[in-house]
XYZ file of C-alpha atoms in Angstrom:
356
model
C 6.743 -17.802 -27.695
C 6.267 -20.563 -25.116
C 10.045 -20.744 -24.581
C 10.157 -16.975 -24.291
C 7.388 -16.866 -21.690
C 9.065 -19.683 -19.801
C 12.233 -17.616 -19.690
C 10.280 -14.672 -18.341
C 8.777 -16.813 -15.597
C 12.238 -17.979 -14.694
C 13.421 -14.393 -14.418
C 10.464 -13.575 -12.172
C 11.335 -16.506 -9.963
C 14.956 -15.454 -9.588
C 14.355 -11.757 -9.016
C 12.432 -10.854 -5.891
C 12.270 -7.857 -3.598
C 14.747 -5.022 -3.986
C 15.718 -2.498 -1.343
C 13.148 0.210 -0.627
C 13.839 3.862 0.063
C 13.399 7.340 -1.292
C 15.432 8.529 -4.261
C 17.749 11.498 -4.393
C 21.049 10.244 -5.809
C 20.462 11.097 -9.452
C 23.315 12.185 -11.686
C 22.511 15.825 -12.473
C 23.536 17.582 -15.630
C 24.381 21.298 -15.913
C 21.762 23.798 -14.845
C 19.951 25.868 -17.474
C 19.173 29.598 -17.218
C 15.717 28.879 -15.789
C 17.316 26.852 -13.000
C 16.114 23.454 -14.253
C 18.524 20.629 -14.921
C 19.607 20.022 -18.511
C 19.094 16.317 -19.066
C 21.649 14.348 -21.039
C 21.893 10.652 -21.773
C 23.040 8.092 -20.762
C 21.189 9.058 -17.582
C 20.986 7.339 -14.211
C 18.114 8.069 -11.845
C 17.076 6.544 -8.537
C 13.464 5.433 -8.509
C 11.141 5.442 -5.508
C 12.191 1.928 -4.504
C 15.812 3.071 -4.244
C 16.790 1.274 -7.474
C 19.299 2.863 -9.826
C 17.869 2.901 -13.335
C 19.935 3.809 -16.390
C 18.480 5.106 -19.646
C 20.802 5.106 -22.636
C 18.679 7.572 -24.606
C 15.646 9.777 -24.134
C 12.657 7.403 -23.990
C 10.271 7.678 -26.929
C 8.065 4.646 -26.212
C 6.630 4.532 -22.688
C 4.484 1.848 -21.089
C 2.583 2.978 -17.986
C 1.070 0.174 -15.946
C -0.490 2.462 -13.340
C -3.309 4.976 -13.847
C -1.588 7.490 -11.576
C 1.632 7.492 -13.594
C -0.430 7.566 -16.808
C -2.222 10.701 -15.622
C 1.121 12.205 -14.635
C 2.489 11.497 -18.114
C -0.457 13.365 -19.650
C 0.222 16.351 -17.396
C 3.894 16.288 -18.402
C 3.097 16.343 -22.117
C 4.094 12.736 -22.769
C 0.823 11.444 -24.226
C 2.267 10.893 -27.707
C 5.047 8.715 -26.284
C 2.778 6.278 -24.435
C 2.456 2.983 -26.322
C 0.555 0.843 -23.770
C -1.403 1.533 -20.587
C -3.050 -0.104 -17.608
C -6.303 -2.010 -17.632
C -9.703 -0.267 -17.950
C -8.376 2.826 -19.682
C -11.747 3.160 -21.414
C -13.357 3.713 -18.010
C -11.281 6.773 -17.132
C -13.011 10.027 -18.117
C -9.794 12.047 -17.904
C -8.419 10.039 -20.841
C -11.539 10.730 -22.902
C -11.235 14.461 -22.230
C -7.461 14.968 -22.372
C -5.879 11.989 -24.159
C -8.440 9.887 -26.070
C -5.698 8.105 -28.009
C -4.752 6.232 -24.832
C -8.065 4.382 -24.771
C -7.259 2.214 -27.796
C -3.687 1.397 -26.800
C -2.635 -2.137 -25.800
C -3.681 -3.122 -22.278
C -0.876 -4.305 -19.973
C -3.218 -5.338 -17.160
C -3.225 -4.223 -13.557
C -0.909 -4.130 -10.566
C -2.312 -7.503 -9.538
C -2.004 -9.108 -12.973
C 0.521 -7.363 -15.194
C 0.696 -8.598 -18.800
C 4.401 -8.938 -19.583
C 3.828 -10.288 -23.065
C 1.754 -7.279 -24.138
C 4.243 -4.925 -22.514
C 7.164 -6.430 -24.410
C 5.242 -6.472 -27.679
C 4.940 -2.668 -27.392
C 8.792 -2.501 -27.463
C 9.083 0.180 -24.757
C 12.269 1.984 -23.855
C 10.789 2.973 -20.471
C 8.191 1.259 -18.264
C 6.580 2.902 -15.215
C 4.999 0.645 -12.595
C 3.554 0.889 -9.069
C 5.708 -0.259 -6.177
C 3.734 -3.520 -5.954
C 5.335 -4.618 -9.219
C 8.898 -5.023 -7.952
C 9.294 -8.496 -9.399
C 8.035 -7.389 -12.796
C 10.451 -4.449 -12.742
C 13.331 -6.803 -11.997
C 12.331 -9.055 -14.892
C 12.109 -6.135 -17.302
C 15.459 -4.781 -16.187
C 17.016 -8.196 -16.790
C 15.671 -7.977 -20.332
C 17.310 -4.574 -20.778
C 14.166 -2.421 -20.372
C 14.559 0.497 -17.923
C 11.722 0.435 -15.402
C 10.734 2.983 -12.762
C 8.821 2.050 -9.628
C 6.692 4.813 -8.077
C 4.868 5.129 -4.761
C 2.920 8.423 -4.520
C 1.201 8.033 -1.134
C 1.776 11.563 0.200
C 2.167 15.102 -1.100
C 5.941 14.747 -0.751
C 5.971 11.488 -2.688
C 3.784 12.947 -5.448
C 6.362 15.697 -5.944
C 9.092 13.051 -5.976
C 7.202 11.124 -8.675
C 6.809 14.246 -10.838
C 10.521 14.949 -10.465
C 11.523 11.379 -11.279
C 9.362 10.983 -14.395
C 10.193 14.502 -15.569
C 13.903 13.881 -15.400
C 13.814 10.370 -16.881
C 11.808 11.597 -19.888
C 13.557 14.951 -20.363
C 10.391 16.783 -19.325
C 11.977 18.713 -16.481
C 10.490 22.099 -17.374
C 6.926 20.746 -17.370
C 7.561 18.778 -14.194
C 8.892 21.932 -12.557
C 5.790 23.858 -13.657
C 3.515 21.189 -12.172
C 5.528 21.076 -8.948
C 5.478 24.876 -8.683
C 1.706 24.886 -9.160
C 1.298 22.174 -6.546
C 3.529 23.889 -4.000
C 1.954 27.294 -4.563
C -1.565 25.936 -4.065
C -0.541 24.026 -0.967
C 1.066 27.197 0.402
C -2.171 29.112 -0.276
C -4.194 26.471 1.522
C -1.752 26.420 4.425
C -2.045 30.191 4.719
C -5.836 30.053 4.729
C -6.065 27.447 7.494
C -3.085 28.699 9.526
C -5.173 30.507 12.123
C -7.612 27.653 12.689
C -7.503 26.137 16.158
C -8.279 22.492 16.819
C -11.726 23.608 17.897
C -12.261 25.110 14.427
C -11.319 21.876 12.652
C -14.167 19.445 11.991
C -13.675 15.711 12.457
C -13.928 14.231 8.957
C -14.783 10.638 8.172
C -13.929 9.550 4.650
C -15.755 6.415 3.597
C -14.254 3.863 1.253
C -15.404 3.386 -2.322
C -17.206 0.113 -1.568
C -18.729 0.753 1.843
C -19.114 3.535 4.388
C -18.011 1.029 6.996
C -14.480 1.388 5.656
C -12.333 4.459 6.140
C -8.925 6.010 5.511
C -6.366 5.352 8.271
C -3.595 7.715 9.311
C -1.043 6.706 6.666
C -3.376 6.802 3.687
C -3.114 9.621 1.139
C -6.710 10.666 1.810
C -5.746 11.499 5.396
C -3.313 14.134 4.112
C -6.106 15.863 2.167
C -8.179 16.190 5.325
C -5.279 17.523 7.396
C -4.123 19.996 4.724
C -7.647 21.395 4.373
C -8.089 22.101 8.073
C -9.817 18.951 9.226
C -9.117 16.116 11.647
C -9.181 12.622 10.187
C -11.675 10.434 12.049
C -9.419 7.457 11.289
C -6.251 9.078 12.643
C -5.780 6.384 15.293
C -6.102 3.511 12.822
C -2.823 2.128 11.498
C -2.259 1.221 7.877
C -2.251 2.732 4.392
C -5.305 1.170 2.753
C -9.074 1.270 3.252
C -9.834 -0.323 6.620
C -13.068 -1.940 7.751
C -14.706 -0.581 10.888
C -17.860 -1.362 12.852
C -20.931 0.755 13.455
C -19.757 1.096 17.048
C -16.434 2.544 15.923
C -18.127 5.007 13.594
C -20.477 6.096 16.370
C -17.519 6.563 18.703
C -15.677 8.654 16.080
C -18.838 10.764 15.753
C -17.575 12.786 12.777
C -18.798 16.298 12.042
C -18.503 15.623 8.308
C -18.731 12.432 6.240
C -17.147 12.447 2.778
C -17.925 9.962 0.025
C -15.006 9.790 -2.437
C -15.296 9.248 -6.160
C -14.541 5.744 -7.347
C -11.295 4.859 -9.129
C -12.780 5.607 -12.529
C -14.415 8.858 -11.391
C -17.472 8.286 -13.566
C -19.889 7.961 -10.684
C -20.193 7.610 -6.952
C -19.147 4.448 -5.093
C -21.615 1.687 -4.285
C -23.581 3.911 -1.905
C -24.886 7.465 -1.771
C -25.180 10.283 0.733
C -28.837 9.345 1.074
C -27.851 5.797 2.058
C -25.727 7.180 4.873
C -28.375 9.663 5.962
C -31.088 6.986 5.968
C -29.129 4.401 7.941
C -30.967 4.231 11.254
C -27.862 2.968 13.042
C -26.118 6.270 12.239
C -28.952 8.553 13.295
C -26.993 9.911 16.276
C -23.824 10.728 14.320
C -23.306 14.493 14.200
C -22.755 14.560 10.421
C -26.020 12.707 9.853
C -27.975 14.908 12.251
C -26.593 18.060 10.614
C -26.857 16.806 7.035
C -23.137 17.307 6.432
C -22.612 14.219 4.281
C -20.949 15.128 0.979
C -20.083 13.393 -2.295
C -16.833 14.413 -3.980
C -17.154 15.653 -7.557
C -17.483 12.893 -10.141
C -16.814 12.732 -13.874
C -13.125 13.681 -13.985
C -10.688 11.804 -11.779
C -10.643 10.441 -8.268
C -9.412 13.636 -6.626
C -8.777 11.780 -3.391
C -6.118 9.660 -5.137
C -2.424 10.642 -5.437
C -2.645 11.655 -9.097
C -1.624 15.135 -10.305
C -5.219 16.227 -9.668
C -4.829 15.283 -6.004
C -4.284 18.982 -5.359
C -7.888 19.485 -6.480
C -8.940 17.024 -3.791
C -7.314 19.275 -1.220
C -9.084 22.321 -2.659
C -12.431 20.489 -2.750
C -11.960 19.478 0.878
C -11.110 23.067 1.842
C -14.189 24.600 0.211
C -16.355 21.885 1.766
C -14.979 22.197 5.295
C -14.311 25.949 5.329
C -16.420 27.783 2.723
C -15.832 30.978 4.681
C -12.146 30.734 3.736
C -12.411 29.415 0.171
C -15.561 29.711 -1.901
C -17.075 27.372 -4.475
C -16.508 30.045 -7.154
C -12.803 30.107 -6.310
C -12.730 26.337 -6.449
C -14.349 26.180 -9.901
C -11.894 28.768 -11.248
C -8.931 26.838 -9.863
C -10.126 23.510 -11.306
C -10.643 25.054 -14.731
C -7.213 26.670 -14.611
C -5.541 23.411 -13.558
C -7.051 21.276 -16.313
C -6.532 23.930 -18.985
C -2.886 24.388 -17.998
C -1.860 20.744 -17.649
C -4.465 18.730 -19.585
C -5.508 21.076 -22.375
C -9.262 21.312 -21.747
C -11.559 23.483 -19.652
C -14.234 21.717 -17.582
C -17.782 23.042 -17.692
C -18.474 25.040 -14.537
C -21.834 23.281 -14.187
C -20.076 19.911 -13.912
C -18.119 21.287 -10.946
C -21.058 22.740 -9.070
C -21.855 21.587 -5.571
């Protein structure tokens, strides 16, 4: 085993960054009557890092090292094929409700510390990893294990991820159904907010999970939720694609109409602060959202709807009913959430858990 691990380290040393870029050069099979592509193997797909990945047969044993791809696999009906998952799977309520068997699977670690040994012991024929794991993907490919890299940081990229995983796993019909749902809901939202002028759109500050003195900059997925739902991101002039620290002075200058507290990554509870903490901070007393009491906590207990998982569409809907209840009511929201989870995850959330 020591020699084997040494060989793996050597592979990691040799293989470094690969070219980045969007996919789109997949080898398509014949179209079926429903318009979807009939998948046949061997199959070559282009992942979201622009890497060509070849699968000799339909994958039956999948390792997902990323909670977003794991959630996508559940939505695509691939739960029974997953043989190992990312760290802290026991902390994710969506697994407990929709795929409890994932909780006891081998743990392959996180994006920062991926466990190659555990991954290989699961004998996967497909591994799905976040873009940060380029070196690991190269090592696995060298060992003959097809590996997809995904980067779902926008609505467009989420659709690309659904398409990629659906095709690679011969789950095209379910991927198409999820994509159709996503696109239809986005079109509904777009229609509802189409007549809003800039004056009708509130400035929305989304705090980070660890502190309300962090926020989502322009390139972060959370910014797209705000824009789609008829809001203006308070952090629109900040560059970057990760939570960014700001000062009290910056927050006062932004003077948001609404402050949103996202769910944490495990969606079991709020972040390390509450709406009351924000409201009671004397240094924020002059912020419009604080004066008007428009500080809101996103729904907890399911998933982080502000993350680019399949349920990210629910984050858009939550934002819409919060910013524009005159256009989209809480009752409509609850019905849509129940329909989404019943259709793609096989359970119906209690309406009381979605209230507020």
